[in-house]
JSON list of C-alpha atoms in Angstrom, two decimals:
[
{"chain": "A", "resi": 1261, "resn": "UNK", "atom": "CA", "xyz": [-5.85, 7.40, -2.17]},
{"chain": "A", "resi": 1262, "resn": "UNK", "atom": "CA", "xyz": [-2.76, 5.31, -1.37]},
{"chain": "A", "resi": 1263, "resn": "UNK", "atom": "CA", "xyz": [0.37, 4.37, -3.70]},
{"chain": "A", "resi": 1264, "resn": "UNK", "atom": "CA", "xyz": [0.25, 2.24, -6.79]},
{"chain": "A", "resi": 1265, "resn": "UNK", "atom": "CA", "xyz": [4.12, 1.89, -6.95]},
{"chain": "A", "resi": 1266, "resn": "UNK", "atom": "CA", "xyz": [6.02, -0.66, -4.74]},
{"chain": "A", "resi": 1267, "resn": "UNK", "atom": "CA", "xyz": [9.35, -2.36, -4.34]},
{"chain": "A", "resi": 1268, "resn": "UNK", "atom": "CA", "xyz": [9.54, -6.13, -5.01]},
{"chain": "A", "resi": 1269, "resn": "UNK", "atom": "CA", "xyz": [9.99, -6.56, -1.33]},
{"chain": "A", "resi": 1270, "resn": "UNK", "atom": "CA", "xyz": [7.05, -4.65, -0.48]},
{"chain": "A", "resi": 1271, "resn": "UNK", "atom": "CA", "xyz": [4.91, -6.26, -2.95]},
{"chain": "A", "resi": 1272, "resn": "UNK", "atom": "CA", "xyz": [6.10, -9.78, -1.60]},
{"chain": "A", "resi": 1273, "resn": "UNK", "atom": "CA", "xyz": [5.16, -8.54, 1.96]},
{"chain": "A", "resi": 1274, "resn": "UNK", "atom": "CA", "xyz": [1.54, -7.26, 0.84]},
{"chain": "A", "resi": 1275, "resn": "UNK", "atom": "CA", "xyz": [1.09, -10.43, -0.75]},
{"chain": "A", "resi": 1276, "resn": "UNK", "atom": "CA", "xyz": [1.85, -12.33, 2.46]},
{"chain": "A", "resi": 1277, "resn": "UNK", "atom": "CA", "xyz": [-0.53, -10.07, 4.60]},
{"chain": "A", "resi": 1278, "resn": "UNK", "atom": "CA", "xyz": [-3.23, -10.53, 1.97]},
{"chain": "A", "resi": 1279, "resn": "UNK", "atom": "CA", "xyz": [-3.04, -14.44, 2.17]},
{"chain": "A", "resi": 1280, "resn": "UNK", "atom": "CA", "xyz": [-3.03, -14.08, 5.94]},
{"chain": "A", "resi": 1281, "resn": "UNK", "atom": "CA", "xyz": [-5.95, -11.63, 5.75]},
{"chain": "A", "resi": 1282, "resn": "UNK", "atom": "CA", "xyz": [-7.99, -14.36, 3.99]},
{"chain": "A", "resi": 1283, "resn": "UNK", "atom": "CA", "xyz": [-7.57, -17.09, 6.89]},
{"chain": "A", "resi": 1284, "resn": "UNK", "atom": "CA", "xyz": [-7.80, -14.34, 9.85]},
{"chain": "A", "resi": 1285, "resn": "UNK", "atom": "CA", "xyz": [-10.85, -13.56, 11.91]},
{"chain": "A", "resi": 1286, "resn": "UNK", "atom": "CA", "xyz": [-12.56, -10.33, 11.52]},
{"chain": "A", "resi": 1287, "resn": "UNK", "atom": "CA", "xyz": [-10.63, -8.60, 14.09]},
{"chain": "A", "resi": 1288, "resn": "UNK", "atom": "CA", "xyz": [-7.24, -9.78, 12.46]},
{"chain": "A", "resi": 1289, "resn": "UNK", "atom": "CA", "xyz": [-8.57, -8.80, 9.03]},
{"chain": "A", "resi": 1290, "resn": "UNK", "atom": "CA", "xyz": [-9.05, -5.18, 10.60]},
{"chain": "A", "resi": 1291, "resn": "UNK", "atom": "CA", "xyz": [-5.43, -5.17, 11.92]},
{"chain": "A", "resi": 1292, "resn": "UNK", "atom": "CA", "xyz": [-3.81, -6.51, 8.44]},
{"chain": "A", "resi": 1293, "resn": "UNK", "atom": "CA", "xyz": [-6.05, -3.90, 6.34]},
{"chain": "A", "resi": 1294, "resn": "UNK", "atom": "CA", "xyz": [-4.54, -1.24, 8.99]},
{"chain": "A", "resi": 1295, "resn": "UNK", "atom": "CA", "xyz": [-1.09, -2.43, 8.43]},
{"chain": "A", "resi": 1296, "resn": "UNK", "atom": "CA", "xyz": [-1.48, -2.49, 4.81]},
{"chain": "A", "resi": 1297, "resn": "UNK", "atom": "CA", "xyz": [-2.89, 1.16, 4.79]},
{"chain": "A", "resi": 1298, "resn": "UNK", "atom": "CA", "xyz": [-0.32, 2.70, 7.44]},
{"chain": "A", "resi": 1299, "resn": "UNK", "atom": "CA", "xyz": [3.14, 0.84, 6.78]},
{"chain": "A", "resi": 1300, "resn": "UNK", "atom": "CA", "xyz": [2.71, 0.57, 2.71]},
{"chain": "A", "resi": 1301, "resn": "UNK", "atom": "CA", "xyz": [-0.02, 2.99, 1.80]},
{"chain": "A", "resi": 1302, "resn": "UNK", "atom": "CA", "xyz": [-1.72, 0.30, 0.14]},
{"chain": "A", "resi": 1303, "resn": "UNK", "atom": "CA", "xyz": [-5.54, 0.83, 0.32]},
{"chain": "A", "resi": 1304, "resn": "UNK", "atom": "CA", "xyz": [-7.54, -2.29, -1.04]},
{"chain": "A", "resi": 1305, "resn": "UNK", "atom": "CA", "xyz": [-10.43, -0.22, -2.10]},
{"chain": "A", "resi": 1306, "resn": "UNK", "atom": "CA", "xyz": [-8.27, 1.56, -4.73]},
{"chain": "A", "resi": 1307, "resn": "UNK", "atom": "CA", "xyz": [-7.91, -1.62, -6.52]},
{"chain": "A", "resi": 1308, "resn": "UNK", "atom": "CA", "xyz": [-10.96, -4.00, -6.18]},
{"chain": "A", "resi": 1309, "resn": "UNK", "atom": "CA", "xyz": [-14.45, -4.12, -6.79]},
{"chain": "A", "resi": 1310, "resn": "UNK", "atom": "CA", "xyz": [-16.52, -3.15, -3.85]},
{"chain": "A", "resi": 1311, "resn": "UNK", "atom": "CA", "xyz": [-17.84, -6.30, -1.73]},
{"chain": "A", "resi": 1312, "resn": "UNK", "atom": "CA", "xyz": [-15.49, -8.64, -3.21]},
{"chain": "A", "resi": 1313, "resn": "UNK", "atom": "CA", "xyz": [-12.56, -9.93, -1.18]},
{"chain": "A", "resi": 1314, "resn": "UNK", "atom": "CA", "xyz": [-9.10, -8.84, -2.76]},
{"chain": "A", "resi": 1315, "resn": "UNK", "atom": "CA", "xyz": [-6.39, -11.60, -2.63]},
{"chain": "A", "resi": 1316, "resn": "UNK", "atom": "CA", "xyz": [-2.78, -12.18, -3.57]},
{"chain": "A", "resi": 1317, "resn": "UNK", "atom": "CA", "xyz": [-4.06, -13.47, -6.96]},
{"chain": "A", "resi": 1318, "resn": "UNK", "atom": "CA", "xyz": [-5.72, -10.07, -7.39]},
{"chain": "A", "resi": 1319, "resn": "UNK", "atom": "CA", "xyz": [-2.58, -8.33, -6.55]},
{"chain": "A", "resi": 1320, "resn": "UNK", "atom": "CA", "xyz": [-0.55, -10.34, -9.06]},
{"chain": "A", "resi": 1321, "resn": "UNK", "atom": "CA", "xyz": [-3.40, -9.54, -11.64]},
{"chain": "A", "resi": 1322, "resn": "UNK", "atom": "CA", "xyz": [-3.13, -5.64, -10.93]},
{"chain": "A", "resi": 1323, "resn": "UNK", "atom": "CA", "xyz": [0.73, -5.68, -11.41]},
{"chain": "A", "resi": 1324, "resn": "UNK", "atom": "CA", "xyz": [0.22, -7.92, -14.61]},
{"chain": "A", "resi": 1325, "resn": "UNK", "atom": "CA", "xyz": [-2.11, -5.06, -15.94]},
{"chain": "A", "resi": 1326, "resn": "UNK", "atom": "CA", "xyz": [0.21, -2.29, -15.03]},
{"chain": "A", "resi": 1327, "resn": "UNK", "atom": "CA", "xyz": [-2.37, -1.08, -12.38]},
{"chain": "A", "resi": 1328, "resn": "UNK", "atom": "CA", "xyz": [0.57, -1.53, -9.59]},
{"chain": "A", "resi": 1329, "resn": "UNK", "atom": "CA", "xyz": [4.21, -0.96, -10.78]},
{"chain": "A", "resi": 1330, "resn": "UNK", "atom": "CA", "xyz": [7.18, -2.53, -9.37]},
{"chain": "A", "resi": 1331, "resn": "UNK", "atom": "CA", "xyz": [10.17, -0.09, -9.10]},
{"chain": "A", "resi": 1332, "resn": "UNK", "atom": "CA", "xyz": [13.61, -0.41, -7.50]},
{"chain": "A", "resi": 1333, "resn": "UNK", "atom": "CA", "xyz": [13.98, -0.05, -4.00]},
{"chain": "A", "resi": 1334, "resn": "UNK", "atom": "CA", "xyz": [15.96, 3.23, -4.58]},
{"chain": "A", "resi": 1335, "resn": "UNK", "atom": "CA", "xyz": [13.45, 4.79, -6.39]},
{"chain": "A", "resi": 1336, "resn": "UNK", "atom": "CA", "xyz": [10.78, 4.02, -4.00]},
{"chain": "A", "resi": 1337, "resn": "UNK", "atom": "CA", "xyz": [12.75, 5.52, -1.17]},
{"chain": "A", "resi": 1338, "resn": "UNK", "atom": "CA", "xyz": [13.16, 8.60, -3.06]},
{"chain": "A", "resi": 1339, "resn": "UNK", "atom": "CA", "xyz": [9.44, 8.79, -3.71]},
{"chain": "A", "resi": 1340, "resn": "UNK", "atom": "CA", "xyz": [8.76, 8.19, 0.03]},
{"chain": "A", "resi": 1341, "resn": "UNK", "atom": "CA", "xyz": [11.20, 10.91, 1.07]},
{"chain": "A", "resi": 1342, "resn": "UNK", "atom": "CA", "xyz": [9.76, 13.43, -1.64]},
{"chain": "A", "resi": 1343, "resn": "UNK", "atom": "CA", "xyz": [6.35, 12.64, -0.59]},
{"chain": "A", "resi": 1344, "resn": "UNK", "atom": "CA", "xyz": [7.36, 12.99, 3.34]},
{"chain": "A", "resi": 1345, "resn": "UNK", "atom": "CA", "xyz": [8.79, 16.56, 2.38]},
{"chain": "A", "resi": 1346, "resn": "UNK", "atom": "CA", "xyz": [5.62, 17.43, 0.67]},
{"chain": "A", "resi": 1347, "resn": "UNK", "atom": "CA", "xyz": [3.48, 16.39, 3.70]},
{"chain": "A", "resi": 1348, "resn": "UNK", "atom": "CA", "xyz": [5.81, 18.49, 6.08]},
{"chain": "A", "resi": 1349, "resn": "UNK", "atom": "CA", "xyz": [5.64, 21.45, 3.88]},
{"chain": "A", "resi": 1350, "resn": "UNK", "atom": "CA", "xyz": [1.63, 21.03, 3.64]},
{"chain": "A", "resi": 1351, "resn": "UNK", "atom": "CA", "xyz": [1.66, 20.83, 7.44]},
{"chain": "A", "resi": 1352, "resn": "UNK", "atom": "CA", "xyz": [3.74, 23.82, 7.86]},
{"chain": "A", "resi": 1353, "resn": "UNK", "atom": "CA", "xyz": [1.66, 25.92, 5.45]},
{"chain": "A", "resi": 1354, "resn": "UNK", "atom": "CA", "xyz": [-1.57, 25.00, 7.22]},
{"chain": "A", "resi": 1355, "resn": "UNK", "atom": "CA", "xyz": [-0.38, 26.14, 10.77]},
{"chain": "A", "resi": 1356, "resn": "UNK", "atom": "CA", "xyz": [0.76, 29.51, 9.54]}
]
């Protein structure tokens, strides 16, 4: 599972990528989904009905319903830092 809290800047970029995905070929769509997962920890499958395309309008609907939250950039940066620390700690413990 990915994140459900983003800054407005991240939401704007995710929306742009979703619009781009709709007009891309199959390979382009794969690259865009990969970017969404890796850069933004945004997994389309967390928010849509399986087999249905997820669009910018669906993203806005998730925001409207509170499924996706928009927080301040500082709060998002703190969340990312904490998540990274926890991941590093977990990796350290699994290698012991």
